[in-house]
């Protein structure tokens, strides 16, 4: 699955108070014959299945997963005898036990079940999706919701072949994992019967069934038919996705030794989708904003995000679908790999998108997540659906991908690729564990990858490598120390027991070749040839650790940061420095001086990191008395960059430059409070409302936000009206997000009412996050969140504790911290214990930075 931060926050796929449990190992499925007849009008379905199983040991009870299904009839045939089975449902465990009178012998057996269910409105299982015109029947099964559509062995290791038949209305079509192999009229008036080719062996969570009037744009690559299917009225927005998909498939076919392993590839978009997208075998499903691109109005970022989601889901066809983790504790084998892989085809297809620098941004995001004292390890136990859901987080995606990037750089990309291919070949159509992967890479590379990966996978947190270096004649003596970095000065000072074998890539001053040192001890001293005035400890920037330097060495490095370091390294250096600011090991004044050295920066990804820190200072650190001085500092810092970029887009300039111009514009208006730019944002927002295609696409969303930040109820009314008539998902998203930016608390209430009312879909509940992170109205938004919480739960019919509890991490004061902790503790939502602990640590870290640095900031700004 693809979780974008905001989506992850309020995804709606976990149930309330469910205690799931592993199935007993009595029977193993080999194939399913499944027939479904959905009734879209009544929002119900009936099903009939035969599961071909192998009985592993003689038993009179076979237990499957099933929930919210009415089992009408069940029988088991084995040893030439068919017995009617008595069905006992265990709803808390989400299981159905089928009991027969005489024990089933070891060997093959057939389970036959007739069942019925409801096409629910909760975006999971087999559910109802609604456009303005009509309804669709669609599925979303990961992690544990196939059992809501059919009784099944719903655990990832029970791979089987699925033969699916769908009986649908004559005017409708259906899409599933296989292609349609027969289409016959009936049974009954107004129906036709669509049979799909058998799936390869796969896990139940990867089954997909979609029913409605989908239309498809067709293409292909390397002999594989590719389609992008949508509602008919959206077809003109599917061209970009098809082009991206064709290019990505060609890249993956050249990267992997195993070519795309399925007979076709469909991308399907429909309304009401909880996650960003889902990698079902041969049929990837999407929410609208993650797939549709309007060629007339799409921004640079929207195109990149769509391509990145497609690349992520397609990577899963190998990592996750072909080779699947044995159990959810290794979900990172799916999500970490798909995240690691996704940037590669984009780099090849669109080099101008700077995918390499975006990879470093991803690493930095992971390091921030991982700096929380109570953070989990990459590999973590989970047995209940809620605990499993909680594993789909920044650690499984970002940290796992970052550790893979470090190891790939250490062993060399070609060797790594060889190892990856050997691993895929060994486990194709089967399941694997973390050990399977890292033993393979160790074997292929001859390097201790198993030790490195085990330590990063089974220990929480991230290392901080501190470098001391000094010239000794024609050599440089280097001392490296490692400690666990925690964004908490007191805990950091208390020391840590973690020890990682870290492949540290050392760059001994400019123009010298980097050299790896595998740091195994807490402290190691060694010599490098030549006299170097400084030694940078993360050459190429792909190491999963922070680094810090003696002040004199850092000063020398930062003086030449623009000319000596690559864009990937320049993305990283301010972030590592900021990590030291957070724990009081660098003064914020020194950090701001360092940013001034980067005023000539041209790379958008580097500037985005700088802007992220400026936002953090603006929202959480500046004392009210220093606000004007800080705004002036922001203007002084950014105006030369703005001048260099010019005011208006220039024909033929790179798209990146245009997008960077919009970023710089935004920071000047939002954090620099530059009156001219605020005025221009208002005008741009007005123009966008009249004719979206007439406005700089990269500026549009930002201008709406800035205008909202300075706007009133009249403007709010206009945004709401345009939200309701938005023609593209991006346009809709711009308005939805901007509603949260108004500073008037009364408008926050209206946003809650709107988002929780009938006009905004359940999939967009995450919009409540926007007023919550708006620091001007945060306390009011939090009160609204609490008072509306029963409505929120009712709307999703189940507490996604995992998503909601993340709200407890966004505050920066003791009162809201304590209140939010208390509130969520009282809700007793499943799967949230660790998330609440992480939240408390996050808020404490934020409060602590303010305590440590606010005075330093005042002193710096006042001088
Ligand atoms: Zn994924």
PDB file of N, CA and C in Angstrom, residues 294 296-299 680-704 719 722-723 726-735:
ATOM      1  N   UNK A 294      -4.713  16.001 -14.772  1.00  0.00           N
ATOM      2  CA  UNK A 294      -5.314  16.832 -15.816  1.00  0.00           C
ATOM      3  C   UNK A 294      -4.178  17.533 -16.557  1.00  0.00           C
ATOM      4  N   UNK A 296      -4.022  19.920 -18.418  1.00  0.00           N
ATOM      5  CA  UNK A 296      -4.092  21.388 -18.528  1.00  0.00           C
ATOM      6  C   UNK A 296      -3.686  22.098 -17.236  1.00  0.00           C
ATOM      7  N   UNK A 297      -3.927  21.466 -16.093  1.00  0.00           N
ATOM      8  CA  UNK A 297      -3.742  22.212 -14.839  1.00  0.00           C
ATOM      9  C   UNK A 297      -2.822  21.536 -13.819  1.00  0.00           C
ATOM     10  N   UNK A 298      -2.259  20.379 -14.140  1.00  0.00           N
ATOM     11  CA  UNK A 298      -1.502  19.653 -13.107  1.00  0.00           C
ATOM     12  C   UNK A 298      -0.182  20.340 -12.774  1.00  0.00           C
ATOM     13  N   UNK A 299       0.160  20.331 -11.502  1.00  0.00           N
ATOM     14  CA  UNK A 299       1.423  20.910 -11.071  1.00  0.00           C
ATOM     15  C   UNK A 299       2.553  19.891 -11.261  1.00  0.00           C
ATOM     16  N   UNK A 680      -0.083  39.421  -3.965  1.00  0.00           N
ATOM     17  CA  UNK A 680      -0.055  38.665  -5.219  1.00  0.00           C
ATOM     18  C   UNK A 680      -0.743  37.303  -5.039  1.00  0.00           C
ATOM     19  N   UNK A 681      -0.560  36.712  -3.851  1.00  0.00           N
ATOM     20  CA  UNK A 681      -1.210  35.415  -3.597  1.00  0.00           C
ATOM     21  C   UNK A 681      -2.728  35.583  -3.656  1.00  0.00           C
ATOM     22  N   UNK A 682      -3.227  36.672  -3.080  1.00  0.00           N
ATOM     23  CA  UNK A 682      -4.684  36.937  -3.127  1.00  0.00           C
ATOM     24  C   UNK A 682      -5.172  37.029  -4.567  1.00  0.00           C
ATOM     25  N   UNK A 683      -4.416  37.783  -5.349  1.00  0.00           N
ATOM     26  CA  UNK A 683      -4.823  37.965  -6.746  1.00  0.00           C
ATOM     27  C   UNK A 683      -4.779  36.634  -7.492  1.00  0.00           C
ATOM     28  N   UNK A 684      -3.724  35.858  -7.223  1.00  0.00           N
ATOM     29  CA  UNK A 684      -3.584  34.567  -7.900  1.00  0.00           C
ATOM     30  C   UNK A 684      -4.723  33.631  -7.512  1.00  0.00           C
ATOM     31  N   UNK A 685      -5.073  33.640  -6.216  1.00  0.00           N
ATOM     32  CA  UNK A 685      -6.180  32.786  -5.762  1.00  0.00           C
ATOM     33  C   UNK A 685      -7.468  33.190  -6.469  1.00  0.00           C
ATOM     34  N   UNK A 686      -7.704  34.492  -6.586  1.00  0.00           N
ATOM     35  CA  UNK A 686      -8.902  34.986  -7.266  1.00  0.00           C
ATOM     36  C   UNK A 686      -8.940  34.539  -8.717  1.00  0.00           C
ATOM     37  N   UNK A 687      -7.790  34.646  -9.359  1.00  0.00           N
ATOM     38  CA  UNK A 687      -7.681  34.252 -10.761  1.00  0.00           C
ATOM     39  C   UNK A 687      -7.900  32.736 -10.921  1.00  0.00           C
ATOM     40  N   UNK A 688      -7.340  31.975  -9.987  1.00  0.00           N
ATOM     41  CA  UNK A 688      -7.480  30.503 -10.031  1.00  0.00           C
ATOM     42  C   UNK A 688      -8.949  30.108  -9.925  1.00  0.00           C
ATOM     43  N   UNK A 689      -9.678  30.833  -9.074  1.00  0.00           N
ATOM     44  CA  UNK A 689     -11.097  30.496  -8.921  1.00  0.00           C
ATOM     45  C   UNK A 689     -11.870  30.773 -10.209  1.00  0.00           C
ATOM     46  N   UNK A 690     -11.399  31.797 -10.958  1.00  0.00           N
ATOM     47  CA  UNK A 690     -12.084  32.109 -12.221  1.00  0.00           C
ATOM     48  C   UNK A 690     -11.712  31.122 -13.315  1.00  0.00           C
ATOM     49  N   UNK A 691     -10.405  30.858 -13.452  1.00  0.00           N
ATOM     50  CA  UNK A 691      -9.927  30.022 -14.567  1.00  0.00           C
ATOM     51  C   UNK A 691      -8.655  29.295 -14.129  1.00  0.00           C
ATOM     52  N   UNK A 692      -8.797  28.080 -13.584  1.00  0.00           N
ATOM     53  CA  UNK A 692      -7.643  27.380 -13.020  1.00  0.00           C
ATOM     54  C   UNK A 692      -6.489  27.225 -14.007  1.00  0.00           C
ATOM     55  N   UNK A 693      -6.818  27.031 -15.283  1.00  0.00           N
ATOM     56  CA  UNK A 693      -5.743  26.762 -16.246  1.00  0.00           C
ATOM     57  C   UNK A 693      -4.943  28.014 -16.582  1.00  0.00           C
ATOM     58  N   UNK A 694      -5.421  29.193 -16.119  1.00  0.00           N
ATOM     59  CA  UNK A 694      -4.713  30.437 -16.457  1.00  0.00           C
ATOM     60  C   UNK A 694      -3.648  30.776 -15.410  1.00  0.00           C
ATOM     61  N   UNK A 695      -3.519  29.958 -14.376  1.00  0.00           N
ATOM     62  CA  UNK A 695      -2.617  30.289 -13.271  1.00  0.00           C
ATOM     63  C   UNK A 695      -1.430  29.325 -13.277  1.00  0.00           C
ATOM     64  N   UNK A 696      -0.260  29.826 -12.887  1.00  0.00           N
ATOM     65  CA  UNK A 696       0.938  28.995 -12.707  1.00  0.00           C
ATOM     66  C   UNK A 696       0.556  27.799 -11.815  1.00  0.00           C
ATOM     67  N   UNK A 697       0.617  26.594 -12.394  1.00  0.00           N
ATOM     68  CA  UNK A 697       0.100  25.409 -11.692  1.00  0.00           C
ATOM     69  C   UNK A 697       0.821  25.148 -10.373  1.00  0.00           C
ATOM     70  N   UNK A 698       2.106  25.491 -10.318  1.00  0.00           N
ATOM     71  CA  UNK A 698       2.861  25.219  -9.088  1.00  0.00           C
ATOM     72  C   UNK A 698       2.527  26.218  -7.990  1.00  0.00           C
ATOM     73  N   UNK A 699       2.061  27.383  -8.394  1.00  0.00           N
ATOM     74  CA  UNK A 699       1.751  28.429  -7.420  1.00  0.00           C
ATOM     75  C   UNK A 699       0.316  28.319  -6.893  1.00  0.00           C
ATOM     76  N   UNK A 700      -0.558  27.682  -7.688  1.00  0.00           N
ATOM     77  CA  UNK A 700      -1.996  27.741  -7.394  1.00  0.00           C
ATOM     78  C   UNK A 700      -2.337  27.324  -5.962  1.00  0.00           C
ATOM     79  N   UNK A 701      -1.956  26.119  -5.586  1.00  0.00           N
ATOM     80  CA  UNK A 701      -2.316  25.616  -4.258  1.00  0.00           C
ATOM     81  C   UNK A 701      -1.717  26.464  -3.160  1.00  0.00           C
ATOM     82  N   UNK A 702      -0.488  26.907  -3.375  1.00  0.00           N
ATOM     83  CA  UNK A 702       0.203  27.718  -2.371  1.00  0.00           C
ATOM     84  C   UNK A 702      -0.490  29.068  -2.216  1.00  0.00           C
ATOM     85  N   UNK A 703      -0.880  29.657  -3.353  1.00  0.00           N
ATOM     86  CA  UNK A 703      -1.561  30.953  -3.303  1.00  0.00           C
ATOM     87  C   UNK A 703      -2.889  30.840  -2.552  1.00  0.00           C
ATOM     88  N   UNK A 704      -3.616  29.750  -2.781  1.00  0.00           N
ATOM     89  CA  UNK A 704      -4.887  29.569  -2.058  1.00  0.00           C
ATOM     90  C   UNK A 704      -4.630  29.508  -0.553  1.00  0.00           C
ATOM     91  N   UNK A 719     -14.258  29.490  -1.330  1.00  0.00           N
ATOM     92  CA  UNK A 719     -13.515  28.226  -1.413  1.00  0.00           C
ATOM     93  C   UNK A 719     -14.471  27.026  -1.318  1.00  0.00           C
ATOM     94  N   UNK A 722     -16.210  26.518  -4.544  1.00  0.00           N
ATOM     95  CA  UNK A 722     -15.345  25.944  -5.584  1.00  0.00           C
ATOM     96  C   UNK A 722     -14.972  24.499  -5.283  1.00  0.00           C
ATOM     97  N   UNK A 723     -14.877  24.194  -4.002  1.00  0.00           N
ATOM     98  CA  UNK A 723     -14.606  22.798  -3.613  1.00  0.00           C
ATOM     99  C   UNK A 723     -15.687  21.884  -4.188  1.00  0.00           C
ATOM    100  N   UNK A 726     -15.206  21.423  -8.002  1.00  0.00           N
ATOM    101  CA  UNK A 726     -13.843  21.195  -8.504  1.00  0.00           C
ATOM    102  C   UNK A 726     -13.860  20.134  -9.600  1.00  0.00           C
ATOM    103  N   UNK A 727     -13.054  20.363 -10.642  1.00  0.00           N
ATOM    104  CA  UNK A 727     -13.083  19.460 -11.793  1.00  0.00           C
ATOM    105  C   UNK A 727     -11.995  18.396 -11.740  1.00  0.00           C
ATOM    106  N   UNK A 728     -10.961  18.614 -10.947  1.00  0.00           N
ATOM    107  CA  UNK A 728      -9.894  17.608 -10.855  1.00  0.00           C
ATOM    108  C   UNK A 728      -9.622  17.316  -9.379  1.00  0.00           C
ATOM    109  N   UNK A 729      -9.075  16.129  -9.101  1.00  0.00           N
ATOM    110  CA  UNK A 729      -8.748  15.806  -7.697  1.00  0.00           C
ATOM    111  C   UNK A 729      -7.729  16.780  -7.114  1.00  0.00           C
ATOM    112  N   UNK A 730      -6.808  17.279  -7.939  1.00  0.00           N
ATOM    113  CA  UNK A 730      -5.807  18.199  -7.404  1.00  0.00           C
ATOM    114  C   UNK A 730      -6.470  19.511  -6.982  1.00  0.00           C
ATOM    115  N   UNK A 731      -7.375  19.991  -7.831  1.00  0.00           N
ATOM    116  CA  UNK A 731      -8.088  21.231  -7.522  1.00  0.00           C
ATOM    117  C   UNK A 731      -8.898  21.058  -6.225  1.00  0.00           C
ATOM    118  N   UNK A 732      -9.587  19.939  -6.133  1.00  0.00           N
ATOM    119  CA  UNK A 732     -10.370  19.632  -4.931  1.00  0.00           C
ATOM    120  C   UNK A 732      -9.459  19.639  -3.705  1.00  0.00           C
ATOM    121  N   UNK A 733      -8.320  18.993  -3.835  1.00  0.00           N
ATOM    122  CA  UNK A 733      -7.365  18.917  -2.724  1.00  0.00           C
ATOM    123  C   UNK A 733      -6.849  20.281  -2.315  1.00  0.00           C
ATOM    124  N   UNK A 734      -6.599  21.147  -3.293  1.00  0.00           N
ATOM    125  CA  UNK A 734      -6.131  22.512  -2.982  1.00  0.00           C
ATOM    126  C   UNK A 734      -7.140  23.223  -2.076  1.00  0.00           C
ATOM    127  N   UNK A 735      -8.417  23.154  -2.449  1.00  0.00           N
ATOM    128  CA  UNK A 735      -9.439  23.857  -1.659  1.00  0.00           C
ATOM    129  C   UNK A 735      -9.606  23.216  -0.283  1.00  0.00           C
TER     130      UNK A 735
END
